[in-house]
PDB file of N, CA and C in Angstrom:
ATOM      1  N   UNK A   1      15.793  48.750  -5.587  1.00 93.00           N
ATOM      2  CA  UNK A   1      14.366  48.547  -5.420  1.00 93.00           C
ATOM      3  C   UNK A   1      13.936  47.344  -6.239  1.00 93.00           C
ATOM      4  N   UNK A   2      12.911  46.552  -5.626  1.00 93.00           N
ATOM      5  CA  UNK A   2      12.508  45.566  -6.135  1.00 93.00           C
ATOM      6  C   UNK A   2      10.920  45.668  -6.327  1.00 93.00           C
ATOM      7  N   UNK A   3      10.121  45.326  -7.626  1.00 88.00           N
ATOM      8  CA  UNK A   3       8.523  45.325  -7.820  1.00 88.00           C
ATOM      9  C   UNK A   3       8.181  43.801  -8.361  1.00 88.00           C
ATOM     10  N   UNK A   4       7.110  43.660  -7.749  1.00 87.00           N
ATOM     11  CA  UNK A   4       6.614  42.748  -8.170  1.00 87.00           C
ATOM     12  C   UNK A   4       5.113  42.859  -8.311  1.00 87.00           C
ATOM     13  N   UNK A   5       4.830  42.752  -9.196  1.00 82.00           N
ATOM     14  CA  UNK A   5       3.107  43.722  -9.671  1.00 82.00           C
ATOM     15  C   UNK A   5       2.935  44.385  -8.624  1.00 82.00           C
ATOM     16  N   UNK A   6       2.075  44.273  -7.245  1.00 83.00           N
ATOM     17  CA  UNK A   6       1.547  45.521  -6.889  1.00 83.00           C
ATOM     18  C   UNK A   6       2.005  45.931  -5.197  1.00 83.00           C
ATOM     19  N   UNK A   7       3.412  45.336  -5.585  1.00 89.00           N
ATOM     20  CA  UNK A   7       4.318  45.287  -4.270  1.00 89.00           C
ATOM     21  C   UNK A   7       5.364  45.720  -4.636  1.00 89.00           C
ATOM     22  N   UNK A   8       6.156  46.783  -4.173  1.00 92.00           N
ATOM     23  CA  UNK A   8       7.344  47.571  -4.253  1.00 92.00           C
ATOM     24  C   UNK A   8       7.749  47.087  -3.036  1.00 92.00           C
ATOM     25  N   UNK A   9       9.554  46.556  -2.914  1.00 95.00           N
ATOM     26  CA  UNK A   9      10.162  46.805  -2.001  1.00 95.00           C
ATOM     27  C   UNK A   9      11.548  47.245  -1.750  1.00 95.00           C
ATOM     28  N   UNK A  10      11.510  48.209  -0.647  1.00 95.00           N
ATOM     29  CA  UNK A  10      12.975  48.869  -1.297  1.00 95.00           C
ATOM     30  C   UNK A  10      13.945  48.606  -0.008  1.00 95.00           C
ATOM     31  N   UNK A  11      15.516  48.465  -0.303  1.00 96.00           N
ATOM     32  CA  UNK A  11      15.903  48.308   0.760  1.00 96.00           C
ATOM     33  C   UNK A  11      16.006  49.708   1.763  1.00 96.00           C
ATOM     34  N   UNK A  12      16.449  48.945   3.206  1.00 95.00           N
ATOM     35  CA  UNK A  12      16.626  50.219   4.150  1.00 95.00           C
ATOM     36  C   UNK A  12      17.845  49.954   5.095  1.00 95.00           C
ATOM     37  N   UNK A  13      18.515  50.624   5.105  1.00 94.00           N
ATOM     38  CA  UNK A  13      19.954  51.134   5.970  1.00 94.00           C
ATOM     39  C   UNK A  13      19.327  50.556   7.346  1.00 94.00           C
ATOM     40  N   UNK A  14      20.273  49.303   7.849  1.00 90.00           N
ATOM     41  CA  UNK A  14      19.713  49.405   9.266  1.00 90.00           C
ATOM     42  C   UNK A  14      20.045  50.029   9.745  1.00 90.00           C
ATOM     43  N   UNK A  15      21.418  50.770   9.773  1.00 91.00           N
ATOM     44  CA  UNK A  15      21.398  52.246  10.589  1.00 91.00           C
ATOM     45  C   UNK A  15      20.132  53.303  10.958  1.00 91.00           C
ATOM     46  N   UNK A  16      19.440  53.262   9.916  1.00 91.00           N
ATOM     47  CA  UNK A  16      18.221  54.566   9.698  1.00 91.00           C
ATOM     48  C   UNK A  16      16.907  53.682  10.065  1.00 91.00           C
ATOM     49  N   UNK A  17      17.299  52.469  10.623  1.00 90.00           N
ATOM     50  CA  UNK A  17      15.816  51.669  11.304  1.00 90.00           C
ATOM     51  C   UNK A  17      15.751  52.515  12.607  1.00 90.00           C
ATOM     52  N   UNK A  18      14.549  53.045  13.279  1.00 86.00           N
ATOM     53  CA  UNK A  18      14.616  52.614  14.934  1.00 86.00           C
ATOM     54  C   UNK A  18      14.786  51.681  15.644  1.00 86.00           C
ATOM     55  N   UNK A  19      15.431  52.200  16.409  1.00 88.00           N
ATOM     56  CA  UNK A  19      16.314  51.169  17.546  1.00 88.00           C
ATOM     57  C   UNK A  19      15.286  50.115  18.249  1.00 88.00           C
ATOM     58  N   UNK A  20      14.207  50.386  18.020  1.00 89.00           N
ATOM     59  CA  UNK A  20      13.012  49.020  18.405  1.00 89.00           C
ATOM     60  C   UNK A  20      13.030  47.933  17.451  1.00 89.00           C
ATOM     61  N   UNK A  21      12.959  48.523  16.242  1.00 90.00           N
ATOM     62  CA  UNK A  21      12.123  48.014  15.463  1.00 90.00           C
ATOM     63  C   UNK A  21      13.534  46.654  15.448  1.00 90.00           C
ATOM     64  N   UNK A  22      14.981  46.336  14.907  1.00 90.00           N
ATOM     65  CA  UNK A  22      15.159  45.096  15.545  1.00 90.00           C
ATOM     66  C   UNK A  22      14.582  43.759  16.548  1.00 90.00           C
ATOM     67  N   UNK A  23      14.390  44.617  17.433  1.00 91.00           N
ATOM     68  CA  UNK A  23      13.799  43.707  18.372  1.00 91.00           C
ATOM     69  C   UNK A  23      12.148  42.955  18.666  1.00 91.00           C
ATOM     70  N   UNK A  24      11.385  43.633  17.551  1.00 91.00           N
ATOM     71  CA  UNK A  24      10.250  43.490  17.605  1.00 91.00           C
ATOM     72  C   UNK A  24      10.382  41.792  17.263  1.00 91.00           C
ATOM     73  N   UNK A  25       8.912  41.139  17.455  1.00 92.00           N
ATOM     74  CA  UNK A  25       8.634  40.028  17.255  1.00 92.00           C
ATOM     75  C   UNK A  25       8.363  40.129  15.722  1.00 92.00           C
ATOM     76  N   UNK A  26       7.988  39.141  14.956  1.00 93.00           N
ATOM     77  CA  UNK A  26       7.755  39.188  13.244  1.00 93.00           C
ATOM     78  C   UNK A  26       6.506  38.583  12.907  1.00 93.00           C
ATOM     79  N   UNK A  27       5.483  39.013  12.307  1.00 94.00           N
ATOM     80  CA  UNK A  27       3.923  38.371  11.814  1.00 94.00           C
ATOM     81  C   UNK A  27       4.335  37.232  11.884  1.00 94.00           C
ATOM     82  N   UNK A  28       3.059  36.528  12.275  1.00 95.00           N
ATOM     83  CA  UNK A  28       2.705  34.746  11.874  1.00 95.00           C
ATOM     84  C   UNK A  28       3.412  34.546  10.697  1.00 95.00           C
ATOM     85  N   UNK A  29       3.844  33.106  10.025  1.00 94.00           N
ATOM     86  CA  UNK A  29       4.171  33.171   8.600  1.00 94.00           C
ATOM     87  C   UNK A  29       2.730  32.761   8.520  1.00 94.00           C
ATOM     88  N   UNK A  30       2.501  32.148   7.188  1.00 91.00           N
ATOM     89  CA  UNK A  30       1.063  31.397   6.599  1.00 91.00           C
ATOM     90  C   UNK A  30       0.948  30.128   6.772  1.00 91.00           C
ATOM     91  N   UNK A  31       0.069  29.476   6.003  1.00 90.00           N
ATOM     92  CA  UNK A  31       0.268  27.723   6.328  1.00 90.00           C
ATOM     93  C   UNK A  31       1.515  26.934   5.686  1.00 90.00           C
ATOM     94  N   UNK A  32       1.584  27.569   4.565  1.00 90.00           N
ATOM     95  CA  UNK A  32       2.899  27.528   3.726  1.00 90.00           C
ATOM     96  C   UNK A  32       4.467  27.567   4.458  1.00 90.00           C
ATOM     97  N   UNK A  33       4.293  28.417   5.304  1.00 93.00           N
ATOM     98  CA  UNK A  33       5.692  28.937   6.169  1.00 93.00           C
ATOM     99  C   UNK A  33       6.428  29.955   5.627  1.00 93.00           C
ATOM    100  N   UNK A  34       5.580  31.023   4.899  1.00 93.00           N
ATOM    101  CA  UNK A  34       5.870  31.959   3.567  1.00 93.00           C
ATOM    102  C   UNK A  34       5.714  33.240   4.490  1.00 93.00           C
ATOM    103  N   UNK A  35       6.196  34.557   4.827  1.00 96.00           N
ATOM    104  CA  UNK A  35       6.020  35.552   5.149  1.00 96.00           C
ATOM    105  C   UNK A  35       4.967  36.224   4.219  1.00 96.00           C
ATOM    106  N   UNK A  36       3.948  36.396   4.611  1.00 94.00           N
ATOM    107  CA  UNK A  36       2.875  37.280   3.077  1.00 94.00           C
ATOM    108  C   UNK A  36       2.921  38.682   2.911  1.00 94.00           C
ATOM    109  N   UNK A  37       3.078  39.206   2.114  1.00 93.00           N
ATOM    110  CA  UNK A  37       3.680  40.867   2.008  1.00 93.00           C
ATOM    111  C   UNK A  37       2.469  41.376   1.203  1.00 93.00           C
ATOM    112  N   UNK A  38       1.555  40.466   0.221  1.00 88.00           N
ATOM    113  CA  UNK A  38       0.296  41.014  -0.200  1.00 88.00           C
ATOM    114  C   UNK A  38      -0.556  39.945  -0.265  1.00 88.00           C
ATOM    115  N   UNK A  39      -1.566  40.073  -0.100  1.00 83.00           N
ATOM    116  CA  UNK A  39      -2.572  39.008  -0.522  1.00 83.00           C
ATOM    117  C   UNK A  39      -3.274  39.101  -1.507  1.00 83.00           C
ATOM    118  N   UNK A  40      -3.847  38.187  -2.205  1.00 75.00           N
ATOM    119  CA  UNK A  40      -4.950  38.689  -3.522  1.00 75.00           C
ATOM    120  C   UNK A  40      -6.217  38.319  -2.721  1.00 75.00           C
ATOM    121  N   UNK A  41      -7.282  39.482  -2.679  1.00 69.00           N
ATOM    122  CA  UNK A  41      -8.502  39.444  -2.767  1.00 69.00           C
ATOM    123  C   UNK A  41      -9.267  38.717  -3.051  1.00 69.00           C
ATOM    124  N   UNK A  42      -9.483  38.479  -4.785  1.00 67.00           N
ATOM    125  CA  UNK A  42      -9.901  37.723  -5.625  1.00 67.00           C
ATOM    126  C   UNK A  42      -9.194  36.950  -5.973  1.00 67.00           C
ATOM    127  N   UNK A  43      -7.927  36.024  -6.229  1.00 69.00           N
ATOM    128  CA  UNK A  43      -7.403  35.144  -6.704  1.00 69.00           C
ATOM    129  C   UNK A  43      -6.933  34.056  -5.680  1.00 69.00           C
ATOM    130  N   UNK A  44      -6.359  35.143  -4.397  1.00 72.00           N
ATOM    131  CA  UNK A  44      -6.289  33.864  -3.401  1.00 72.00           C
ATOM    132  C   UNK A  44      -4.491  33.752  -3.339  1.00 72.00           C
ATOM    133  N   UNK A  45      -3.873  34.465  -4.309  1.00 84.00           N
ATOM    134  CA  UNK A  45      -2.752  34.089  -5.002  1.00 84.00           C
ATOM    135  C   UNK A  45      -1.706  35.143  -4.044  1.00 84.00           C
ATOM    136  N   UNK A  46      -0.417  34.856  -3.643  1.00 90.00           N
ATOM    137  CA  UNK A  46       0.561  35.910  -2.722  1.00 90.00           C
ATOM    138  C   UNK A  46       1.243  36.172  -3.180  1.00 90.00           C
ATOM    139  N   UNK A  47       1.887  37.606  -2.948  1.00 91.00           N
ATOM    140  CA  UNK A  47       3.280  38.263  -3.174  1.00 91.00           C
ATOM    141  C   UNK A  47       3.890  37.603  -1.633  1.00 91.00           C
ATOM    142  N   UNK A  48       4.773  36.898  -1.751  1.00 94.00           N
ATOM    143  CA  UNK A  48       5.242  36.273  -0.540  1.00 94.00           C
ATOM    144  C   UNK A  48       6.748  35.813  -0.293  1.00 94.00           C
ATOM    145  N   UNK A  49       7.605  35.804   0.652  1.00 96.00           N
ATOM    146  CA  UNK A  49       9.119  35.551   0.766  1.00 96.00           C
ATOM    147  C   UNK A  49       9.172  34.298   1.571  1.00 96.00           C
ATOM    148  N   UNK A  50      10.313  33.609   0.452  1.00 91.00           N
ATOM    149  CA  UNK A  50      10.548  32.427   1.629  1.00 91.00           C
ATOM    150  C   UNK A  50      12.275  32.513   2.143  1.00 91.00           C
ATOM    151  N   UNK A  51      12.339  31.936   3.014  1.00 89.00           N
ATOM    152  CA  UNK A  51      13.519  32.104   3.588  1.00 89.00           C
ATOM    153  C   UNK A  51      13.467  32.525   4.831  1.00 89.00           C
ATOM    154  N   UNK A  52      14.683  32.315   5.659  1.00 95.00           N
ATOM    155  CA  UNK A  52      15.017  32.794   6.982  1.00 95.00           C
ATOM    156  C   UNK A  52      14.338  34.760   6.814  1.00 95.00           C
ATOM    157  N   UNK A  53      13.625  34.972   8.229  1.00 96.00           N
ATOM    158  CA  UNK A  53      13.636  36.471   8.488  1.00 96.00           C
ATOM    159  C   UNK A  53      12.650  36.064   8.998  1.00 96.00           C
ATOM    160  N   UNK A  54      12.104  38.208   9.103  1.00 96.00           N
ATOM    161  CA  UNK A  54      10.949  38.235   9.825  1.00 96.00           C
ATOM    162  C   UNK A  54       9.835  39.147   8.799  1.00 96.00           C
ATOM    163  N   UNK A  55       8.721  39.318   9.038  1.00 95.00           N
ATOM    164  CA  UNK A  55       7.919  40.509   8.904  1.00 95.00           C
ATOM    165  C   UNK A  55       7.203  41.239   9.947  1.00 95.00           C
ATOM    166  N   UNK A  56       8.205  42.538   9.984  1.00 94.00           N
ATOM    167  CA  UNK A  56       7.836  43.502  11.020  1.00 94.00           C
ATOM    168  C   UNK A  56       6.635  44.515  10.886  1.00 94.00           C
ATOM    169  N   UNK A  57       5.505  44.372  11.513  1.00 91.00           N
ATOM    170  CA  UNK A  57       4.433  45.856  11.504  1.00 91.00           C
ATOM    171  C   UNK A  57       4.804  46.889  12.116  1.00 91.00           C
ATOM    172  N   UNK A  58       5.243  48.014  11.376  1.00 84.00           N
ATOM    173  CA  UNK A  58       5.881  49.258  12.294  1.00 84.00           C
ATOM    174  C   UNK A  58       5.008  50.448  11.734  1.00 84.00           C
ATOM    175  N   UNK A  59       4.843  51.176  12.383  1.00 78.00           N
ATOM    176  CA  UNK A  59       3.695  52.152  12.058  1.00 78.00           C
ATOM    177  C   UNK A  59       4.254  53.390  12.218  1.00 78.00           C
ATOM    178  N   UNK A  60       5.432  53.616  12.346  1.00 69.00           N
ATOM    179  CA  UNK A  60       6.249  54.939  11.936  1.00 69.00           C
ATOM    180  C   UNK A  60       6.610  55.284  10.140  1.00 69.00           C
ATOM    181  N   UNK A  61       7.854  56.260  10.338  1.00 62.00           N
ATOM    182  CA  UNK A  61       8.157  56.249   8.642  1.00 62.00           C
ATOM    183  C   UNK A  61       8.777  55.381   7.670  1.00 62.00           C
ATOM    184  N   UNK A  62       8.633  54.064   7.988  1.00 64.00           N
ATOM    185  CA  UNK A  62       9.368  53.324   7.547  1.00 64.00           C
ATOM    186  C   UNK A  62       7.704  51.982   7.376  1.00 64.00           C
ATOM    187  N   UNK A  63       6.922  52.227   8.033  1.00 68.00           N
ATOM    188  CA  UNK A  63       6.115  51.295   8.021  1.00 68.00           C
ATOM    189  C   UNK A  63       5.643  51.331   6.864  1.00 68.00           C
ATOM    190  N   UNK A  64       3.790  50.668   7.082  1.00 82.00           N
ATOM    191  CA  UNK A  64       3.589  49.803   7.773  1.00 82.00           C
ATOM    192  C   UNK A  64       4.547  48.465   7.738  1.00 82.00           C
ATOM    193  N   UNK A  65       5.133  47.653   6.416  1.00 91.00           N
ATOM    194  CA  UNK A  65       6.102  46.225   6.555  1.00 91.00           C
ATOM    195  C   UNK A  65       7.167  46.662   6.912  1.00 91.00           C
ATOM    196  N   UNK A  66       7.967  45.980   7.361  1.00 94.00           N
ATOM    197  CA  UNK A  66       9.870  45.848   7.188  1.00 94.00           C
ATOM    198  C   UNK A  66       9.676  44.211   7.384  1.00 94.00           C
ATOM    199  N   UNK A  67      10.827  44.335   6.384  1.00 96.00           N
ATOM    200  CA  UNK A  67      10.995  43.013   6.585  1.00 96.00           C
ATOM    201  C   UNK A  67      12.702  42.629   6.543  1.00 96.00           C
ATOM    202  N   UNK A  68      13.021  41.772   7.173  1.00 97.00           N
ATOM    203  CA  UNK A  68      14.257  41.297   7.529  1.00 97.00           C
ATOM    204  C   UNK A  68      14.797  39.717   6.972  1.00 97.00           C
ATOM    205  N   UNK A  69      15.904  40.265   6.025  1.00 97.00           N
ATOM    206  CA  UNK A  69      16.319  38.670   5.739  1.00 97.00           C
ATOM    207  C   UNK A  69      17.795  38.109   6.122  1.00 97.00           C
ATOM    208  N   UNK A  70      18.030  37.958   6.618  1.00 96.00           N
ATOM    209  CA  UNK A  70      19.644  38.258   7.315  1.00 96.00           C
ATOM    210  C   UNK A  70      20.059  37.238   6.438  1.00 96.00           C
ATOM    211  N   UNK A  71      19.981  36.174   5.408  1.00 96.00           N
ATOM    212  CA  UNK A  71      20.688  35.468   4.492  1.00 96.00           C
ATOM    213  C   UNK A  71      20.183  35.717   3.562  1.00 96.00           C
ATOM    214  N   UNK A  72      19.221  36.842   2.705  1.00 95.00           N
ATOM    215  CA  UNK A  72      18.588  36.922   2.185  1.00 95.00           C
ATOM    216  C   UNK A  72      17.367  36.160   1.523  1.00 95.00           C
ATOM    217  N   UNK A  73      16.516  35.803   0.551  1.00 95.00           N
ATOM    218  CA  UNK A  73      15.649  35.363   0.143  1.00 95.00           C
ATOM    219  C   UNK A  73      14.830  35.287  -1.218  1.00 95.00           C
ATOM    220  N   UNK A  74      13.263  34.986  -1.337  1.00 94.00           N
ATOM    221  CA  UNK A  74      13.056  35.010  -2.459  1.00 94.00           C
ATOM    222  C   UNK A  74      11.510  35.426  -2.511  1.00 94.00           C
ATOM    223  N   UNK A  75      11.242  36.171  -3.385  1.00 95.00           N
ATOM    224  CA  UNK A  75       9.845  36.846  -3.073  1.00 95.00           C
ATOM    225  C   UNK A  75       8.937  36.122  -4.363  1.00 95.00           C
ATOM    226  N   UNK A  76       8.133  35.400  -4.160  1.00 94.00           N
ATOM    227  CA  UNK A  76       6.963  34.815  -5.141  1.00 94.00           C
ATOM    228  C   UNK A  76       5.824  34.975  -5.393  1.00 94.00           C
ATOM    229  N   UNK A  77       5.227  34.537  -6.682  1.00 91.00           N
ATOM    230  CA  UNK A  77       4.144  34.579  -6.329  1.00 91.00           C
ATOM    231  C   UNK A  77       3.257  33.556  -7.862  1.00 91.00           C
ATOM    232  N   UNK A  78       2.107  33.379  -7.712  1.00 86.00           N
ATOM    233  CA  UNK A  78       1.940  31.967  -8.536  1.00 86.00           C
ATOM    234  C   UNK A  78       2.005  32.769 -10.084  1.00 86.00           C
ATOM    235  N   UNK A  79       1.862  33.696 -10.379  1.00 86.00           N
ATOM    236  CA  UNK A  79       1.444  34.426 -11.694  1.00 86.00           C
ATOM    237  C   UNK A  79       2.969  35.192 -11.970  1.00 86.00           C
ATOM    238  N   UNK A  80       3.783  35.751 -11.191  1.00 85.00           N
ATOM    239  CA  UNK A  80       5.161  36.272 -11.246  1.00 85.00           C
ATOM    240  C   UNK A  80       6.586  35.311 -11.305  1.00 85.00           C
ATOM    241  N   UNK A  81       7.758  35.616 -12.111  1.00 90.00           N
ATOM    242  CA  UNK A  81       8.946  35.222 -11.582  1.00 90.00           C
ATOM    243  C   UNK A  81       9.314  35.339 -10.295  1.00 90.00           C
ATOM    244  N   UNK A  82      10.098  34.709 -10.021  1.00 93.00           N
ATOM    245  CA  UNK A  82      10.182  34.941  -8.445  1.00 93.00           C
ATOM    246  C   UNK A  82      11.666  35.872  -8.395  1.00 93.00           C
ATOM    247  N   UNK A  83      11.852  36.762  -7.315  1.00 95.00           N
ATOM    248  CA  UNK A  83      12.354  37.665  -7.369  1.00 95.00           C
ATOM    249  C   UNK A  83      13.721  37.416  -6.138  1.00 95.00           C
ATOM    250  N   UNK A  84      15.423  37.151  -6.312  1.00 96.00           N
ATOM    251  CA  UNK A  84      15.868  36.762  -5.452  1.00 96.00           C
ATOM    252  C   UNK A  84      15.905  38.412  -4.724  1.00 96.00           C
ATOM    253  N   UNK A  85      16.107  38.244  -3.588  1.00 96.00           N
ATOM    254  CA  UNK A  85      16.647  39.939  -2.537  1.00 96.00           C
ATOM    255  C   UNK A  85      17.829  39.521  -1.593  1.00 96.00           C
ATOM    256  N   UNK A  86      18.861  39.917  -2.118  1.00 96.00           N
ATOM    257  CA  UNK A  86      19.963  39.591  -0.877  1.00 96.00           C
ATOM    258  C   UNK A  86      19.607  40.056   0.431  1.00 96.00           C
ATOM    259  N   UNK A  87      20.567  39.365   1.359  1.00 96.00           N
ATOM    260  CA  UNK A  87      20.256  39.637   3.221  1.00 96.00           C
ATOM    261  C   UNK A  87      20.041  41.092   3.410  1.00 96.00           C
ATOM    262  N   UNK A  88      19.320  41.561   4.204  1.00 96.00           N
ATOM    263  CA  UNK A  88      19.616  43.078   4.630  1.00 96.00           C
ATOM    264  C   UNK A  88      17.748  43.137   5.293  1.00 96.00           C
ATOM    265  N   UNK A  89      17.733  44.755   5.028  1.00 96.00           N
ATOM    266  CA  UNK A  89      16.685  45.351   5.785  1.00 96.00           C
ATOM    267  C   UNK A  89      15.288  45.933   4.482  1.00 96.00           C
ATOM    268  N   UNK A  90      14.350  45.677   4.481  1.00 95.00           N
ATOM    269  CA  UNK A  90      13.384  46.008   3.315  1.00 95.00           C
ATOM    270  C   UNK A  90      11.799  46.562   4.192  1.00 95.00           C
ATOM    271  N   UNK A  91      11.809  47.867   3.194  1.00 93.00           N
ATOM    272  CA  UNK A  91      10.283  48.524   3.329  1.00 93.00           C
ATOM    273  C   UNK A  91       9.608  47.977   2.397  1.00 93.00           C
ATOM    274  N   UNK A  92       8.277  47.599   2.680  1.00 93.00           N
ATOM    275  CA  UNK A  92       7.856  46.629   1.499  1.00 93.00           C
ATOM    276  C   UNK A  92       6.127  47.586   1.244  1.00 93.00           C
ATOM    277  N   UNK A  93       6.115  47.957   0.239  1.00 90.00           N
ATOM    278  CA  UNK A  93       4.744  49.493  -0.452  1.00 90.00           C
ATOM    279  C   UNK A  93       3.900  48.644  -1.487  1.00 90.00           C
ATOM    280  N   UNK A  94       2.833  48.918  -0.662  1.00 81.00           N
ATOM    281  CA  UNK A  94       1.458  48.421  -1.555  1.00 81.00           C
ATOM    282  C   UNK A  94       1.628  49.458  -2.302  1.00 81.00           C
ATOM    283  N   UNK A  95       0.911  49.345  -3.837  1.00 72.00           N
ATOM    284  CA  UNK A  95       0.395  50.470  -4.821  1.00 72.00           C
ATOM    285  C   UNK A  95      -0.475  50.897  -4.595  1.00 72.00           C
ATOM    286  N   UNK A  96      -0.592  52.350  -4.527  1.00 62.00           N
ATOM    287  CA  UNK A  96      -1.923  52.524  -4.753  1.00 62.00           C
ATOM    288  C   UNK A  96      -2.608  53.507  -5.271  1.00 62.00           C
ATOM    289  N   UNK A  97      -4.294  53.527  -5.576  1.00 60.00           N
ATOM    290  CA  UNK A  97      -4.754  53.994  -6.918  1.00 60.00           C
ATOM    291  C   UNK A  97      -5.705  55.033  -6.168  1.00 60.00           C
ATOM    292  N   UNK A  98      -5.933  56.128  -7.105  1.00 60.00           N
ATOM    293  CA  UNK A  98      -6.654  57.540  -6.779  1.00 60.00           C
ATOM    294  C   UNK A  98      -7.936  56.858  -6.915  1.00 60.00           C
ATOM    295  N   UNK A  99      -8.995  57.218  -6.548  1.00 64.00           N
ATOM    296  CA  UNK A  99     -10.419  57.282  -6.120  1.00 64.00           C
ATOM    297  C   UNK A  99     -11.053  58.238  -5.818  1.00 64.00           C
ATOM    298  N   UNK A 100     -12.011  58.964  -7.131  1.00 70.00           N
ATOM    299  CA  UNK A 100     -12.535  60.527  -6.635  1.00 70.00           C
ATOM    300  C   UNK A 100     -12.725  60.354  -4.621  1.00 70.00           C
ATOM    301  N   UNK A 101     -12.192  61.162  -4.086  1.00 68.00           N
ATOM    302  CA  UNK A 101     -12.304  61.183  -2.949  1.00 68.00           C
ATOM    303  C   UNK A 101     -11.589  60.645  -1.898  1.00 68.00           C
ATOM    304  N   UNK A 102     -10.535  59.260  -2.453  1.00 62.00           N
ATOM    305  CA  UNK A 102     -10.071  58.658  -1.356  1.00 62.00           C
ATOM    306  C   UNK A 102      -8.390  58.036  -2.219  1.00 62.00           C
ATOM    307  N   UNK A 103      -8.059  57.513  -1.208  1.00 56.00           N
ATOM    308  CA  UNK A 103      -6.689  56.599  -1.907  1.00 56.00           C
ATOM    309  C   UNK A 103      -6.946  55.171  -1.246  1.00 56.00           C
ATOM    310  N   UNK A 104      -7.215  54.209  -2.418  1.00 55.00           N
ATOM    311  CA  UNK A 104      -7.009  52.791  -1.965  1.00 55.00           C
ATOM    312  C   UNK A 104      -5.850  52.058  -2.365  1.00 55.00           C
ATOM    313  N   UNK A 105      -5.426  51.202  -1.424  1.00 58.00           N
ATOM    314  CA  UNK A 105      -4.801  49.685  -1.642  1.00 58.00           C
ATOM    315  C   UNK A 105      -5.387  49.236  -3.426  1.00 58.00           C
ATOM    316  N   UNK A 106      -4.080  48.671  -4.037  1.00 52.00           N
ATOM    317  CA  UNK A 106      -5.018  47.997  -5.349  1.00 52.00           C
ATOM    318  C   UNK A 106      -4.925  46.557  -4.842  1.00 52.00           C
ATOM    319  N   UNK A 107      -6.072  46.534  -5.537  1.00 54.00           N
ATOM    320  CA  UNK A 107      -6.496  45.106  -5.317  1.00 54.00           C
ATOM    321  C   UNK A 107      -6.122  43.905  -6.220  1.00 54.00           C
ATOM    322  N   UNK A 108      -5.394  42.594  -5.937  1.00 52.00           N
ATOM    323  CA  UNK A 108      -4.966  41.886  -7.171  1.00 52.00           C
ATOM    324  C   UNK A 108      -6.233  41.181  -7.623  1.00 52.00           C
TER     325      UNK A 108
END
């Protein structure tokens, strides 16, 4: 498992992917050409991977990210070290914080 303030990502067995989720298409990158895995709110600033892959929206148990680096990559961000992740398959988990009443996304 890999964290980077308020982004956890852990790897996943492509065996234990669904058999779609390969084939899906992968989010826009940004203007950068950066896959974005969090955005900051207020700072403007990304948890973001560069390198060959994709970022998949899957909305089963593995969702909402996967992300795919088949040579692996590097996850950044302007305030963090940057984090290398060898090739493979990754669930990528916002944090998040109790709220009398609700559960939110934290916000950077």
């Amino acid at each position: 498992m890999y964290r980077q303030g308020d982004v956890l990502i852990v790897p996943v067995d492509e065996e234990a992917l669904p058999e779609h989720v390969p084939a899906r298409p992968g989010l826009p990158r940004d203007a950068r050409g950066r896959m974005v895995l969090a955005l900051g709110e207020v700072t403007g600033h990304a948890h973001a991977v560069v390198g060959p892959g994709k970022l998949v929206r899957e909305e089963g148990p593995f969702g909402p990210l996967l992300l795919h680096l088949p040579d692996g990559g590097r996850v950044v961000h302007e305030e963090h070290a940057a984090i290398p992740l060898p090739r493979g398959w990754y669930r990528v988990v916002r944090q998040r914080e109790y709220v009398p009443g609700a559960v939110r996304i934290v916000a950077d």
